[in-house]
Amino acid sequence: MSSIDVVIMAAGKGTRMKSRLPKVLHRLAGRALLAHVMDSVKPLAARKLVFITGNGADEVEAAVTGWAHAAGLQTVAFARQEPQLGTGHAVQQAVPQLPDDGTTLILNGDVPLIQPGTLQSLVDACDGKHLALLTVDMPDPTGYGRILRKGEAVQAIVEHKDASAVQREIHEVYTGFMAVPSAMLKRWLGQLTNDNAQGEYYLTDIVGMAVHDGAGVVAVKAADKVEVDGVNSPLQLAELERAYQLRKARAMMEAGVRIADPARFDVRGSLDCAQDVEIDVNCIFEGSVTLGEGVRIGANCVIANATIGAGTRIHPFTHIDGESAGVAIGAGALIGPFARLRPGANLAADVHIGNFVEIKNATMGQGSKANHLAYIGDSTVGERVNYGAGSITANYDGANKRQTVIEDDVHIGSNCVLVAPVRIGRGGTVGGGSTITKDTEPGTLSVARGKQVSISNWKRPTKPPKPS
Ligand code: UD1
Ligand code: CA
């Protein structure tokens, strides 16, 4: 088996996206199209990945370099194509980086759902000596290169714009993926001309040359059209996004996850579910999310980078975003509706977080509750704490973030301000409306507010009578 060197075409303009962002950097399922292509290539353990860049080259190369670094890939290279004179001209730019002894696998950077298994079968069909093309039957083949056959044998590819009326009736088209022995590829690329309807150097012209040289051309048919669909417009991007999400939802449902409506379900990253998980409509999962056994997610929740323990219920309209610090929720917790959990929220089992409560960089011990309208930030909250409505930790003095510690069994009344750094001793109570600036001793009641004054026989001002 010869080594695989991969060429990924990413120099095109993507005019129909009508965007400043290079086409291959547009995102599907939260990840750039080109990053999806890189993911699909990974299992092939290629010797080298050469990206053809042109439009937005600086931006594209910076992005690829970043992903390669994150994935520990040291085999990434670039070849700039300026100006862009066609797909054959594009691959010509990579030639100096392709050793003669290998097989070159050519991919399109804007076809994100290609599967590793399909790429492998293309390489297998090439077998170090043939030209292997990935083809597909398109209901509407307009715009694509048609596969010309004599009997079963592939003879050539004719581009749509160069095709005769009879050839345009052919539905089998070239997908943009091929595997070819590198030495042969180089020879054929050297013979390309731009004598065609578009004045471009067509990569697809090498098929006729391979037939002429008796190299043997093998066509591998893609099983699933979605796998070879490219993105040219915002509409096609959205269609592929839905196809991807439906695929994901189906796989999860086959594994037993109960998704209320697979058409209203989005995973932009990885979602791991234990048994008996239920997910209501319009939920979005981002980054890395893990749901324990029996977790139920209400409608319209956005959950990113979080681990949620068994039996926990997330009520509708909850927003959880762990970013890099993560959010962890223990078993049997009740969260929301309308709760907001931010990075570093670490909630033990049986915690209750209610509506309009925000938690950031804070741990809460087992059974603690903040049920309404509250903020807890940069805090350590013990077990069985009750945190009243409208109370906040004042954790920021304008320059520094300060810590609040609330020990076990504390009861914080409503509308309190805990001015950090401050510690509320075990079992203590803070009276409603208090502004606490000093540590409190365990078991004490602390009240820090203006004393109530009641004036008897006080007359409220009255409006003068209206003139009649
Ligand atoms: C090409 C094929 C066509 C096939 C179709 C599948 C040729 C001549 N035709 O069509 O048979 O059915 O793909 O999608 O190859 N690119 C460059 N530099 C260039 C031109 C293109 O890097 O100079 C890149 C584009 O960014 C894109 C890919 O090559 O990723 C394909 O280009 P595109 O213009 O979409 O394909 P066509 O040439 O229309
Ligand atoms: Ca083109």
CSV table of C-alpha atoms and ligand atoms in Angstrom, one decimal, residues 8-14 23-24 52-53 81 83-90 107-111 143-146 157-160 173-177 198 200-205 228 230 232, ligand 1:
chain,number,residue,atom,x,y,z
A,8,ILE,CA,-7.7,19.9,-0.3
A,9,MET,CA,-9.0,22.6,-2.7
A,10,ALA,CA,-9.9,25.7,-0.9
A,11,ALA,CA,-8.9,28.6,-3.2
A,12,GLY,CA,-12.3,29.3,-4.7
A,13,LYS,CA,-14.2,32.5,-4.1
A,14,GLY,CA,-17.6,31.3,-3.0
A,23,LYS,CA,-16.5,30.1,2.0
A,24,VAL,CA,-14.6,27.2,3.5
A,52,ILE,CA,-4.7,25.0,-2.0
A,53,THR,CA,-5.5,28.5,-0.9
A,81,GLN,CA,-3.0,29.5,-6.2
A,83,PRO,CA,-4.9,33.7,-9.8
A,84,GLN,CA,-7.4,30.8,-9.8
A,85,LEU,CA,-7.3,29.3,-13.3
A,86,GLY,CA,-9.4,26.2,-12.6
A,87,THR,CA,-9.2,23.0,-10.6
A,88,GLY,CA,-6.4,21.5,-12.7
A,89,HIS,CA,-4.3,24.6,-12.2
A,90,ALA,CA,-5.1,24.4,-8.5
A,107,LEU,CA,-10.9,16.7,-2.0
A,108,ASN,CA,-13.1,19.7,-2.1
A,109,GLY,CA,-12.9,22.0,0.9
A,110,ASP,CA,-16.5,22.9,0.7
A,111,VAL,CA,-18.0,19.4,0.9
A,143,GLY,CA,-23.5,22.5,-13.5
A,144,TYR,CA,-21.7,19.3,-12.8
A,145,GLY,CA,-19.1,17.3,-14.8
A,146,ARG,CA,-20.8,14.3,-16.5
A,157,ILE,CA,-15.6,13.7,-17.8
A,158,VAL,CA,-17.3,16.5,-19.8
A,159,GLU,CA,-18.0,19.7,-17.9
A,160,HIS,CA,-21.6,21.0,-18.0
A,173,VAL,CA,-21.7,13.2,-12.2
A,174,TYR,CA,-18.2,13.7,-10.8
A,175,THR,CA,-18.3,14.7,-7.1
A,176,GLY,CA,-14.9,16.5,-7.0
A,177,PHE,CA,-13.2,13.6,-5.1
A,198,GLN,CA,-14.6,28.4,-19.5
A,200,GLU,CA,-10.0,27.0,-17.3
A,201,TYR,CA,-7.5,24.2,-16.7
A,202,TYR,CA,-9.9,21.4,-15.8
A,203,LEU,CA,-8.6,18.7,-13.5
A,204,THR,CA,-11.3,16.5,-15.0
A,205,ASP,CA,-9.5,16.4,-18.3
A,228,VAL,CA,-20.9,14.8,-1.6
A,230,GLY,CA,-21.0,21.1,-1.7
A,232,ASN,CA,-22.2,27.3,-2.6
B,1,UD1,C1,-15.8,20.8,-10.4
B,1,UD1,C2,-15.6,19.7,-11.5
B,1,UD1,C3,-16.9,19.1,-11.9
B,1,UD1,C4,-17.6,18.5,-10.7
B,1,UD1,C5,-17.7,19.6,-9.6
B,1,UD1,C6,-18.2,18.9,-8.3
B,1,UD1,C7,-13.7,20.5,-12.7
B,1,UD1,C8,-13.2,21.2,-13.9
B,1,UD1,N1,-15.0,20.3,-12.6
B,1,UD1,O1,-16.7,21.7,-11.0
B,1,UD1,O2,-16.7,18.0,-12.8
B,1,UD1,O3,-18.9,18.0,-11.0
B,1,UD1,O4,-16.5,20.2,-9.3
B,1,UD1,O5,-18.5,19.9,-7.4
B,1,UD1,O6,-12.9,20.2,-11.8
B,1,UD1,N2,-11.0,25.6,-6.9
B,1,UD1,C9,-9.7,26.1,-6.7
B,1,UD1,N3,-9.1,26.8,-7.7
B,1,UD1,C10,-9.7,27.0,-8.9
B,1,UD1,C11,-11.0,26.5,-9.1
B,1,UD1,C12,-11.6,25.8,-8.1
B,1,UD1,O7,-9.2,25.9,-5.6
B,1,UD1,O8,-9.1,27.7,-9.7
B,1,UD1,C13,-11.6,24.9,-5.8
B,1,UD1,C14,-12.9,25.5,-5.3
B,1,UD1,O9,-12.6,26.3,-4.2
B,1,UD1,C15,-13.7,24.3,-4.9
B,1,UD1,C16,-13.3,23.2,-5.9
B,1,UD1,O10,-12.0,23.6,-6.4
B,1,UD1,O11,-13.4,23.9,-3.6
B,1,UD1,C17,-14.3,23.0,-7.0
B,1,UD1,O12,-14.5,24.2,-7.7
B,1,UD1,P1,-15.9,24.6,-8.3
B,1,UD1,O13,-15.7,25.9,-9.1
B,1,UD1,O14,-16.9,24.5,-7.3
B,1,UD1,O15,-16.1,23.4,-9.3
B,1,UD1,P2,-16.4,23.3,-10.8
B,1,UD1,O16,-15.1,23.7,-11.5
B,1,UD1,O17,-17.6,24.1,-11.1
